[in-house]
Amino acid sequence: MESLSSSLGNAIKKVLRAPVVDEKVVKELVRDIQRALIQSDVNVKLVFELSQKIEKRILEEELPPGISRRELAVKVVYDELTSLLGGEKPQPIKYPKGKSTVVLLVGIQGSGKTTTASKLTWYHKKQGLSVGVVCADNFRAGAYDQLLQLAQKSGAEFYGEKGNPSAVEIAKNGVQKMKEKGVELILVDTAGRHKDEGDLIDEMKEIADAISPDEIILVLDGTIGQQAMQQAEAFNRATKIGTIFLTKLDGSARGGGALSAVAATGAPIRFIGTGEGVEEVEVFNPARFVGRLLGMGDIEALVEKVKEVQRASSMPKDLSAIASGRFTLKDLYSQMQALRKMGPFSKILQSIPGMGLSLPKEAMDLSEERMKRWMVIMQSMTEEELEEPHLIDGSRIRRIARGSGTTPKEIRELLDHYKMSKKFIKQMVTKQKRLPGMKGGIIPK
Ligand SMILES: Nc1nc2c(ncn2[C@@H]2O[C@H](COP(=O)(O)OP(=O)(O)OP(=O)(O)O)[C@@H](O)[C@H]2O)c(=O)[nH]1
Ligand SMILES: [Mg+2]
């Protein structure tokens, strides 16, 4: 079956390639996302809520100047998935100094628990904590020696008992010993395999009851995809999962299954493992992860652009391009947007001394309603058309009219208005340039 990342990636690609992004394309995007998430076993209710929100935002949010519906769509999908995974900012864990924190590591065989114990040791020692590991895996021969070796490598205290048949007892004794020594972070490594899965889950529950850990970390193999949900749910039923450590995210793995695990447990991902070495651990960054999931190459620049514009539109626009005589439909769009924020057009003009007189009559007639429709028209144009309006010929006009639900006549009116504004601005610039001391344009640099 198609992986989550490729199906989400394809949904995004479809939007990026669509000739116009209208309601139909948006609805199809939302359906594609729903299908992708449901196929990955993400909870149906959650999928529904998420996709509703995505659709509503894409269709109803006001477009920042120069941003197309297409770009907004991709940004919204990115935003919502990121916030599902914990938001834009990574949230590292800091355990307290001067007291013992007990952390239990659970997960199925080979998910990376023992390796993760040494990674967490390395990470938290760097934060200035003393760390100890307890080997509560007495099922797999070799587990003891593996952890002992890793403990030596990463500088952790070690506790284990060879020959004790009760993992619960070993865990209890180990935690006790470490506490007596004043170890600040106590990591309990457990078995990943048993006679059957039921036994394994029971043992985790017993260990958790015996040592009352402050946090239970589910160690999840980032490459498993579909099964992540079941695993996460099984462990979560037995012992409440606090956070998730996602392993093996080095190489090409994109870790789509993690979404389902997060959805199943409600537990956030805190760290990822990116290799076999003890230092190969990173604080989980939801934004970067979603970028990777969606195919960063396609969306990185785009998301950055939307962010940039959102930042810029809250600042006074740099008018130097306009001042030099270059005035595109994009500029017209942001002018209109700024005007709409200020209130009725005629009022504004009246409040600018001399302005009412110098503007052509048509500009004065620009009503609120008309401006709104023109903005809708401009939203249906491509980047190229906004930058190079002279390219807009008859066939493009027909396409834009269809895309925006307007008429070719209205589009011609908009283009006439644009030409007139451009001419007007050019005249103003030339006039200003002739004044002494104002070389370079109307706006002081
Ligand atoms: N590439 C890569 N390999 C990893 C990562 N984490 C763990 N591994 C490898 O995965 C394999 C299993 O890791 P372990 O730490 O032994 O897994 P475990 O969960 O303790 O396994 P059991 O004790 O059998 O339940 C080892 O070969 C590790 O080197 C990672 O982030 N990246
Ligand atoms: Mg192990």
Coordinates of C-alpha atoms and ligand atoms in Angstrom, one line a residue:
M1 CA 0.0 0.0 0.0
E2 CA 1.0 3.5 -0.6
S3 CA 2.7 5.1 2.3
L4 CA 1.2 8.1 4.1
S5 CA 4.0 10.4 3.0
S6 CA 3.7 9.5 -0.6
S7 CA -0.1 9.8 -0.6
L8 CA 0.0 13.1 1.2
G9 CA 2.8 14.2 -1.1
N10 CA 0.7 13.3 -4.2
A11 CA -2.3 15.2 -2.8
I12 CA -0.1 18.3 -2.5
K13 CA 1.4 17.8 -6.0
K14 CA -2.0 17.7 -7.5
V15 CA -2.8 21.1 -6.0
L16 CA 0.6 22.4 -7.2
R17 CA -0.2 21.3 -10.7
A18 CA -3.8 22.2 -11.0
P19 CA -4.4 25.0 -13.6
V20 CA -6.7 26.8 -11.2
V21 CA -7.3 26.2 -7.6
D22 CA -11.0 26.6 -7.1
E23 CA -13.4 25.0 -4.7
K24 CA -13.5 21.8 -6.6
V25 CA -9.7 21.4 -6.4
V26 CA -9.8 22.2 -2.7
K27 CA -12.5 19.7 -2.0
E28 CA -10.5 17.1 -3.9
L29 CA -7.4 17.9 -1.9
V30 CA -9.4 17.5 1.3
R31 CA -10.7 14.1 0.2
D32 CA -7.2 13.0 -0.8
I33 CA -5.9 14.0 2.7
Q34 CA -8.8 12.2 4.3
R35 CA -8.1 9.0 2.3
A36 CA -4.4 9.2 3.0
L37 CA -4.9 9.6 6.8
I38 CA -7.6 7.0 7.1
Q39 CA -5.6 4.5 5.1
S40 CA -2.8 5.1 7.6
D41 CA -5.2 4.2 10.4
V42 CA -5.4 7.7 11.8
N43 CA -8.6 7.9 13.9
V44 CA -11.6 8.7 11.7
K45 CA -13.0 11.4 13.9
L46 CA -9.7 13.1 14.1
V47 CA -9.3 12.9 10.3
F48 CA -12.7 14.4 9.9
E49 CA -12.1 17.3 12.2
L50 CA -8.7 18.0 10.7
S51 CA -10.0 18.0 7.1
Q52 CA -13.0 20.2 7.9
K53 CA -10.7 22.7 9.4
I54 CA -8.3 22.5 6.5
E55 CA -11.1 23.0 4.0
K56 CA -12.7 25.9 5.9
R57 CA -9.4 27.7 6.2
I58 CA -8.4 27.3 2.6
L59 CA -11.7 28.5 1.3
E60 CA -12.5 31.2 3.7
E61 CA -9.2 32.8 4.8
E62 CA -8.3 36.1 3.2
L63 CA -5.4 35.8 0.9
P64 CA -2.3 37.8 1.8
P65 CA -1.2 40.0 -1.1
G66 CA 0.6 38.2 -3.9
I67 CA -0.4 34.8 -2.4
S68 CA -2.6 32.5 -4.5
R69 CA -5.2 30.1 -3.2
R70 CA -2.8 27.4 -4.3
E71 CA -0.1 28.6 -2.0
L72 CA -2.4 29.1 0.8
A73 CA -3.8 25.6 0.5
V74 CA -0.4 24.0 0.8
K75 CA 0.5 26.3 3.8
V76 CA -2.7 25.4 5.6
V77 CA -2.2 21.6 5.2
Y78 CA 1.3 22.1 6.5
D79 CA 0.1 24.2 9.4
E80 CA -2.6 21.9 10.5
L81 CA -0.5 18.7 10.4
T82 CA 2.3 20.5 12.3
S83 CA -0.1 21.6 15.0
L84 CA -1.5 18.1 15.2
L85 CA 2.1 17.0 16.0
G86 CA 2.7 19.6 18.6
G87 CA 3.1 22.9 16.9
E88 CA 5.7 24.9 15.2
K89 CA 8.2 25.0 18.1
P90 CA 10.1 21.9 19.2
Q91 CA 9.5 21.1 22.9
P92 CA 12.5 19.5 24.5
I93 CA 12.2 17.7 27.8
K94 CA 14.1 19.0 30.8
Y95 CA 14.1 16.8 33.9
P96 CA 14.8 18.4 37.3
K97 CA 18.2 18.3 38.9
G98 CA 18.6 17.2 42.5
K99 CA 15.9 14.6 42.5
S100 CA 15.2 11.3 40.8
T101 CA 13.0 11.0 37.8
V102 CA 12.1 7.5 36.8
V103 CA 11.5 6.8 33.1
L104 CA 10.2 3.5 31.7
L105 CA 11.0 2.6 28.1
V106 CA 8.5 0.3 26.3
G107 CA 8.1 -0.9 22.8
I108 CA 8.2 -4.0 20.7
Q109 CA 11.2 -6.1 19.8
G110 CA 13.8 -4.3 17.8
S111 CA 12.1 -0.9 18.0
G112 CA 15.3 0.5 19.5
K113 CA 14.6 0.7 23.3
T114 CA 18.1 -0.3 24.4
T115 CA 19.8 2.0 21.9
T116 CA 17.4 4.8 22.9
A117 CA 18.4 4.3 26.5
S118 CA 21.9 5.2 25.6
K119 CA 20.9 8.1 23.5
L120 CA 18.8 9.6 26.3
T121 CA 21.8 9.0 28.6
W122 CA 24.0 11.0 26.3
Y123 CA 21.5 13.7 25.7
H124 CA 20.6 14.3 29.4
K125 CA 24.1 14.0 30.6
K126 CA 24.9 16.9 28.3
Q127 CA 22.1 18.8 30.1
G128 CA 24.0 18.2 33.3
L129 CA 22.1 15.3 34.8
S130 CA 23.4 12.1 36.3
V131 CA 21.9 9.1 34.5
G132 CA 21.5 5.5 35.3
V133 CA 20.1 2.6 33.3
V134 CA 18.3 -0.5 34.6
C135 CA 18.1 -3.7 32.5
A136 CA 14.7 -5.1 33.1
D137 CA 14.9 -7.3 29.9
N138 CA 15.6 -10.8 31.1
F139 CA 13.9 -12.4 28.2
R140 CA 16.4 -12.0 25.5
A141 CA 19.8 -13.5 26.1
G142 CA 22.4 -10.7 25.5
A143 CA 20.2 -7.9 26.6
Y144 CA 22.1 -7.5 29.8
D145 CA 25.5 -7.3 28.1
Q146 CA 24.2 -5.0 25.3
L147 CA 22.9 -2.4 27.8
L148 CA 26.0 -2.7 30.0
Q149 CA 28.2 -2.0 27.1
L150 CA 26.1 1.0 26.0
A151 CA 26.0 2.3 29.5
Q152 CA 29.8 2.3 29.6
K153 CA 29.9 4.0 26.3
S154 CA 27.5 6.7 27.2
G155 CA 28.6 7.1 30.8
A156 CA 25.5 5.9 32.7
E157 CA 25.3 3.9 35.9
F158 CA 24.2 0.4 35.3
Y159 CA 22.0 -2.0 37.2
G160 CA 21.1 -5.5 36.1
E161 CA 20.6 -9.0 37.6
K162 CA 21.7 -12.1 35.7
G163 CA 19.6 -15.1 36.6
N164 CA 16.6 -13.4 38.3
P165 CA 13.5 -14.7 36.5
S166 CA 11.3 -11.7 37.5
A167 CA 11.7 -8.6 35.3
V168 CA 9.4 -6.8 37.7
E169 CA 11.7 -7.5 40.6
I170 CA 14.8 -6.4 38.8
A171 CA 13.2 -3.2 37.8
K172 CA 12.1 -2.5 41.3
N173 CA 15.5 -3.3 42.8
G174 CA 17.3 -1.3 40.1
V175 CA 15.2 1.8 40.7
Q176 CA 15.6 1.5 44.4
K177 CA 19.4 1.3 44.1
M178 CA 19.7 4.2 41.7
K179 CA 17.5 6.3 44.0
E180 CA 19.8 5.5 46.9
K181 CA 22.8 6.6 44.9
G182 CA 21.0 9.9 44.1
V183 CA 20.9 9.3 40.3
E184 CA 18.8 12.0 38.8
L185 CA 17.5 10.3 35.6
I186 CA 16.7 6.6 35.9
L187 CA 16.0 4.9 32.6
V188 CA 14.4 1.4 32.8
D189 CA 14.9 -0.7 29.6
T190 CA 12.4 -3.5 29.1
A191 CA 12.0 -6.6 26.9
G192 CA 10.4 -6.3 23.5
R193 CA 9.5 -9.9 23.1
H194 CA 7.8 -12.6 25.1
K195 CA 6.1 -15.9 24.6
D196 CA 3.2 -13.9 23.2
E197 CA 2.3 -10.3 23.0
G198 CA -0.3 -10.6 25.8
D199 CA 2.5 -11.6 28.2
L200 CA 4.7 -8.7 27.1
I201 CA 1.9 -6.2 27.7
D202 CA 1.1 -7.7 31.1
E203 CA 4.7 -7.5 32.1
M204 CA 4.8 -3.8 31.2
K205 CA 1.8 -3.1 33.3
E206 CA 3.3 -5.0 36.3
I207 CA 6.6 -3.1 36.0
A208 CA 4.8 0.2 35.7
D209 CA 2.7 -0.6 38.8
A210 CA 5.8 -1.7 40.7
I211 CA 8.0 1.3 40.0
S212 CA 5.5 4.1 39.4
P213 CA 7.5 5.8 36.6
D214 CA 7.2 9.6 36.2
E215 CA 7.1 9.1 32.5
I216 CA 6.6 6.2 30.1
I217 CA 8.2 6.6 26.7
L218 CA 7.0 4.5 23.8
V219 CA 9.9 3.7 21.6
L220 CA 8.5 3.4 18.1
D221 CA 10.3 2.3 14.9
G222 CA 9.8 5.2 12.5
T223 CA 9.8 2.9 9.5
I224 CA 6.9 0.7 10.3
G225 CA 4.1 2.8 9.0
Q226 CA 0.7 1.1 9.3
Q227 CA 1.4 -1.0 12.4
A228 CA 2.3 2.0 14.5
M229 CA -1.3 2.6 15.5
Q230 CA -1.9 -0.9 16.8
Q231 CA 1.4 -1.0 18.7
A232 CA 0.8 2.4 20.2
E233 CA -2.7 1.5 21.2
A234 CA -1.8 -1.8 22.8
F235 CA 0.9 -0.3 25.0
N236 CA -1.2 2.7 25.8
R237 CA -4.0 0.5 27.1
A238 CA -1.7 -1.3 29.5
T239 CA 0.4 1.7 30.6
K240 CA -0.4 5.3 29.8
I241 CA 2.1 6.5 27.3
G242 CA 3.6 9.9 28.1
T243 CA 5.8 10.6 25.2
I244 CA 7.1 9.0 22.0
F245 CA 10.6 8.4 20.9
L246 CA 10.7 7.8 17.1
T247 CA 13.7 5.7 16.0
K248 CA 15.4 5.0 12.6
L249 CA 14.5 8.3 11.0
D250 CA 17.8 8.3 9.3
G251 CA 18.0 7.5 5.6
S252 CA 14.9 7.8 3.6
A253 CA 12.3 6.9 6.2
R254 CA 9.7 9.6 6.6
G255 CA 7.9 8.2 9.6
G256 CA 4.3 8.7 8.4
G257 CA 3.1 6.0 10.9
A258 CA 4.0 8.3 13.7
L259 CA 1.0 10.5 12.9
S260 CA -1.3 7.6 13.8
A261 CA 0.6 6.8 16.9
V262 CA 0.4 10.3 18.1
A263 CA -3.3 10.3 17.2
A264 CA -3.8 7.0 19.0
T265 CA -2.1 7.9 22.3
G266 CA -2.4 11.6 22.4
A267 CA 1.2 11.5 23.4
P268 CA 3.6 13.9 21.8
I269 CA 6.8 12.8 20.0
R270 CA 9.7 14.4 21.9
F271 CA 12.8 12.9 20.2
I272 CA 13.8 11.1 17.1
G273 CA 16.7 8.7 16.5
T274 CA 18.7 9.3 13.3
G275 CA 21.3 6.6 13.4
E276 CA 22.8 3.8 15.5
G277 CA 25.3 5.9 17.4
V278 CA 24.6 7.2 20.9
E279 CA 24.7 10.8 19.8
E280 CA 22.3 10.3 17.0
V281 CA 19.3 11.8 18.7
E282 CA 17.5 15.0 17.9
V283 CA 14.7 16.9 19.7
F284 CA 11.6 16.4 17.6
N285 CA 10.7 19.3 15.4
P286 CA 7.1 19.0 14.2
A287 CA 7.4 21.5 11.4
R288 CA 10.5 19.9 9.9
F289 CA 8.9 16.5 10.2
V290 CA 5.7 17.5 8.3
G291 CA 7.9 19.2 5.7
R292 CA 9.6 15.9 5.2
L293 CA 6.3 14.0 5.2
L294 CA 4.9 16.2 2.5
G295 CA 8.0 16.2 0.4
M296 CA 10.0 19.2 1.6
G297 CA 11.4 20.0 -1.8
D298 CA 8.0 20.8 -3.1
I299 CA 6.7 22.9 -0.3
E300 CA 9.6 24.4 1.6
A301 CA 10.1 27.5 -0.5
L302 CA 6.3 27.9 -0.8
V303 CA 5.7 27.8 3.0
E304 CA 8.5 30.2 3.5
K305 CA 7.1 32.6 0.9
V306 CA 3.6 32.6 2.6
K307 CA 5.2 33.2 5.9
E308 CA 7.3 36.0 4.5
V309 CA 4.3 37.7 3.0
Q310 CA 2.3 37.3 6.2
R311 CA 5.1 38.9 8.1
A312 CA 5.5 41.6 5.4
S313 CA 1.8 42.4 5.2
S314 CA 1.8 43.4 8.8
M315 CA 4.5 46.0 8.0
P316 CA 4.4 49.1 5.9
K317 CA 5.1 47.9 2.3
D318 CA 8.3 48.9 0.7
L319 CA 7.2 51.1 -2.1
S320 CA 10.6 51.5 -3.8
A321 CA 9.6 49.2 -6.7
I322 CA 6.5 51.2 -7.3
A323 CA 8.5 54.4 -6.9
S324 CA 10.8 53.4 -9.7
G325 CA 7.8 53.0 -11.9
R326 CA 7.2 49.3 -11.7
F327 CA 3.7 48.6 -10.7
T328 CA 2.1 45.1 -11.1
L329 CA -1.3 43.6 -10.4
K330 CA 0.2 42.3 -7.2
D331 CA 0.9 45.9 -6.1
L332 CA -2.6 46.8 -7.0
Y333 CA -3.9 43.9 -5.0
S334 CA -2.0 44.9 -1.8
Q335 CA -3.2 48.5 -2.3
M336 CA -6.8 47.3 -2.4
Q337 CA -6.3 45.1 0.6
A338 CA -4.7 47.9 2.6
L339 CA -7.6 50.2 1.5
R340 CA -10.2 47.7 2.6
K341 CA -8.7 47.6 6.0
M342 CA -8.9 51.3 6.3
G343 CA -12.6 51.7 5.6
P344 CA -14.8 53.2 2.9
F345 CA -12.7 54.4 0.0
S346 CA -14.3 57.8 -0.6
K347 CA -13.8 58.7 3.1
I348 CA -10.1 58.0 2.9
L349 CA -9.7 60.0 -0.2
Q350 CA -11.4 63.0 1.3
S351 CA -9.1 62.8 4.3
I352 CA -6.0 63.2 2.1
P353 CA -5.5 66.8 1.3
G354 CA -5.5 67.4 -2.5
M355 CA -6.0 63.7 -3.2
G356 CA -9.7 63.9 -4.1
L357 CA -8.7 66.4 -6.8
S358 CA -5.8 64.7 -8.3
L359 CA -7.3 61.2 -8.7
P360 CA -9.3 60.5 -11.9
K361 CA -13.0 60.2 -11.4
E362 CA -13.0 56.5 -12.2
A363 CA -10.7 55.8 -9.2
M364 CA -13.2 57.6 -7.0
D365 CA -15.9 55.4 -8.2
L366 CA -14.1 52.3 -7.0
S367 CA -16.7 50.9 -4.7
E368 CA -16.2 48.4 -1.9
E369 CA -18.1 45.8 -3.7
R370 CA -16.2 46.2 -7.0
M371 CA -12.9 46.1 -5.2
K372 CA -13.9 42.8 -3.6
R373 CA -14.8 41.2 -6.9
W374 CA -11.6 42.5 -8.4
M375 CA -9.6 40.9 -5.6
V376 CA -11.3 37.6 -6.3
I377 CA -10.4 37.9 -9.9
M378 CA -6.7 38.5 -9.1
Q379 CA -6.7 35.5 -6.8
S380 CA -7.6 33.4 -9.8
M381 CA -4.6 34.6 -11.8
T382 CA -1.2 32.9 -11.9
E383 CA 1.9 34.3 -10.4
E384 CA 3.1 35.1 -13.9
E385 CA 0.0 37.0 -14.8
L386 CA 0.1 39.1 -11.6
E387 CA 3.7 40.0 -12.3
E388 CA 3.3 40.5 -16.1
P389 CA -0.3 41.7 -16.7
H390 CA 0.4 42.4 -20.4
L391 CA 0.4 38.6 -20.9
I392 CA -3.3 38.4 -20.2
D393 CA -4.9 37.8 -23.5
G394 CA -8.4 36.7 -24.5
S395 CA -8.0 33.1 -23.7
R396 CA -6.5 33.8 -20.3
I397 CA -9.3 36.2 -19.6
R398 CA -11.8 33.5 -20.3
R399 CA -10.0 31.1 -18.0
I400 CA -9.7 33.6 -15.2
A401 CA -13.4 34.4 -15.5
R402 CA -14.3 30.7 -15.2
G403 CA -11.9 30.3 -12.3
S404 CA -13.2 33.3 -10.4
G405 CA -16.9 33.0 -11.3
T406 CA -16.9 36.4 -12.9
T407 CA -17.3 37.7 -16.5
P408 CA -14.6 38.6 -19.1
K409 CA -16.1 42.1 -19.0
E410 CA -15.3 42.5 -15.4
I411 CA -11.8 41.3 -16.0
R412 CA -11.3 43.8 -18.8
E413 CA -12.6 46.6 -16.4
L414 CA -10.1 45.5 -13.8
L415 CA -7.3 45.5 -16.4
D416 CA -8.3 49.0 -17.5
H417 CA -8.3 50.2 -14.0
Y418 CA -4.8 48.7 -13.5
K419 CA -3.5 50.4 -16.6
M420 CA -4.9 53.7 -15.5
S421 CA -3.5 53.4 -12.0
K422 CA -0.1 52.5 -13.5
K423 CA -0.1 55.5 -15.7
F424 CA -1.1 57.7 -12.8
I425 CA 1.6 56.4 -10.6
K426 CA 4.2 56.8 -13.4
Q427 CA 3.2 60.4 -13.7
M428 CA 3.5 61.0 -10.0
V429 CA 6.9 59.4 -10.0
T430 CA 8.2 61.5 -12.8
K431 CA 6.9 64.6 -11.2
Q432 CA 8.6 63.7 -7.9
K433 CA 11.8 62.9 -9.6
R434 CA 12.0 66.4 -11.1
L435 CA 11.9 67.9 -7.6
P436 CA 15.4 68.6 -6.2
G437 CA 16.7 66.4 -3.4
M438 CA 14.4 63.6 -4.1
K439 CA 16.3 61.5 -6.6
G440 CA 15.3 57.9 -6.7
G441 CA 11.6 58.2 -6.1
I442 CA 8.8 59.3 -3.9
I443 CA 9.7 57.2 -1.0
P444 CA 12.8 58.1 1.0
K445 CA 15.2 55.2 1.1
Ligands
LIG1 N1 19.6 3.4 11.8 C1 19.1 3.4 13.1 N2 19.1 2.2 13.7 C2 18.7 2.2 15.0 C3 18.1 3.4 15.6 N3 17.7 3.0 16.9 C4 18.0 1.7 17.0 N4 18.6 1.2 15.9 C5 19.0 -0.2 15.6 O1 17.9 -1.1 15.7 C6 18.3 -2.3 16.2 C7 17.5 -2.7 17.4 O2 17.8 -1.8 18.4 P1 17.7 -2.2 20.0 O3 18.0 -0.9 20.7 O4 18.4 -3.4 20.3 O5 16.1 -2.5 20.0 P2 15.3 -3.0 21.3 O6 14.0 -2.3 21.2 O7 16.0 -2.8 22.5 O8 15.2 -4.5 20.9 P3 14.8 -5.7 21.9 O9 15.6 -5.5 23.1 O10 15.0 -7.0 21.2 O11 13.3 -5.6 22.2 C8 19.8 -2.2 16.5 O12 20.5 -2.7 15.4 C9 20.0 -0.7 16.6 O13 21.3 -0.3 16.2 C10 18.1 4.6 14.9 O14 17.6 5.7 15.3 N5 18.6 4.5 13.6
MG2 MG 16.6 -4.1 24.0

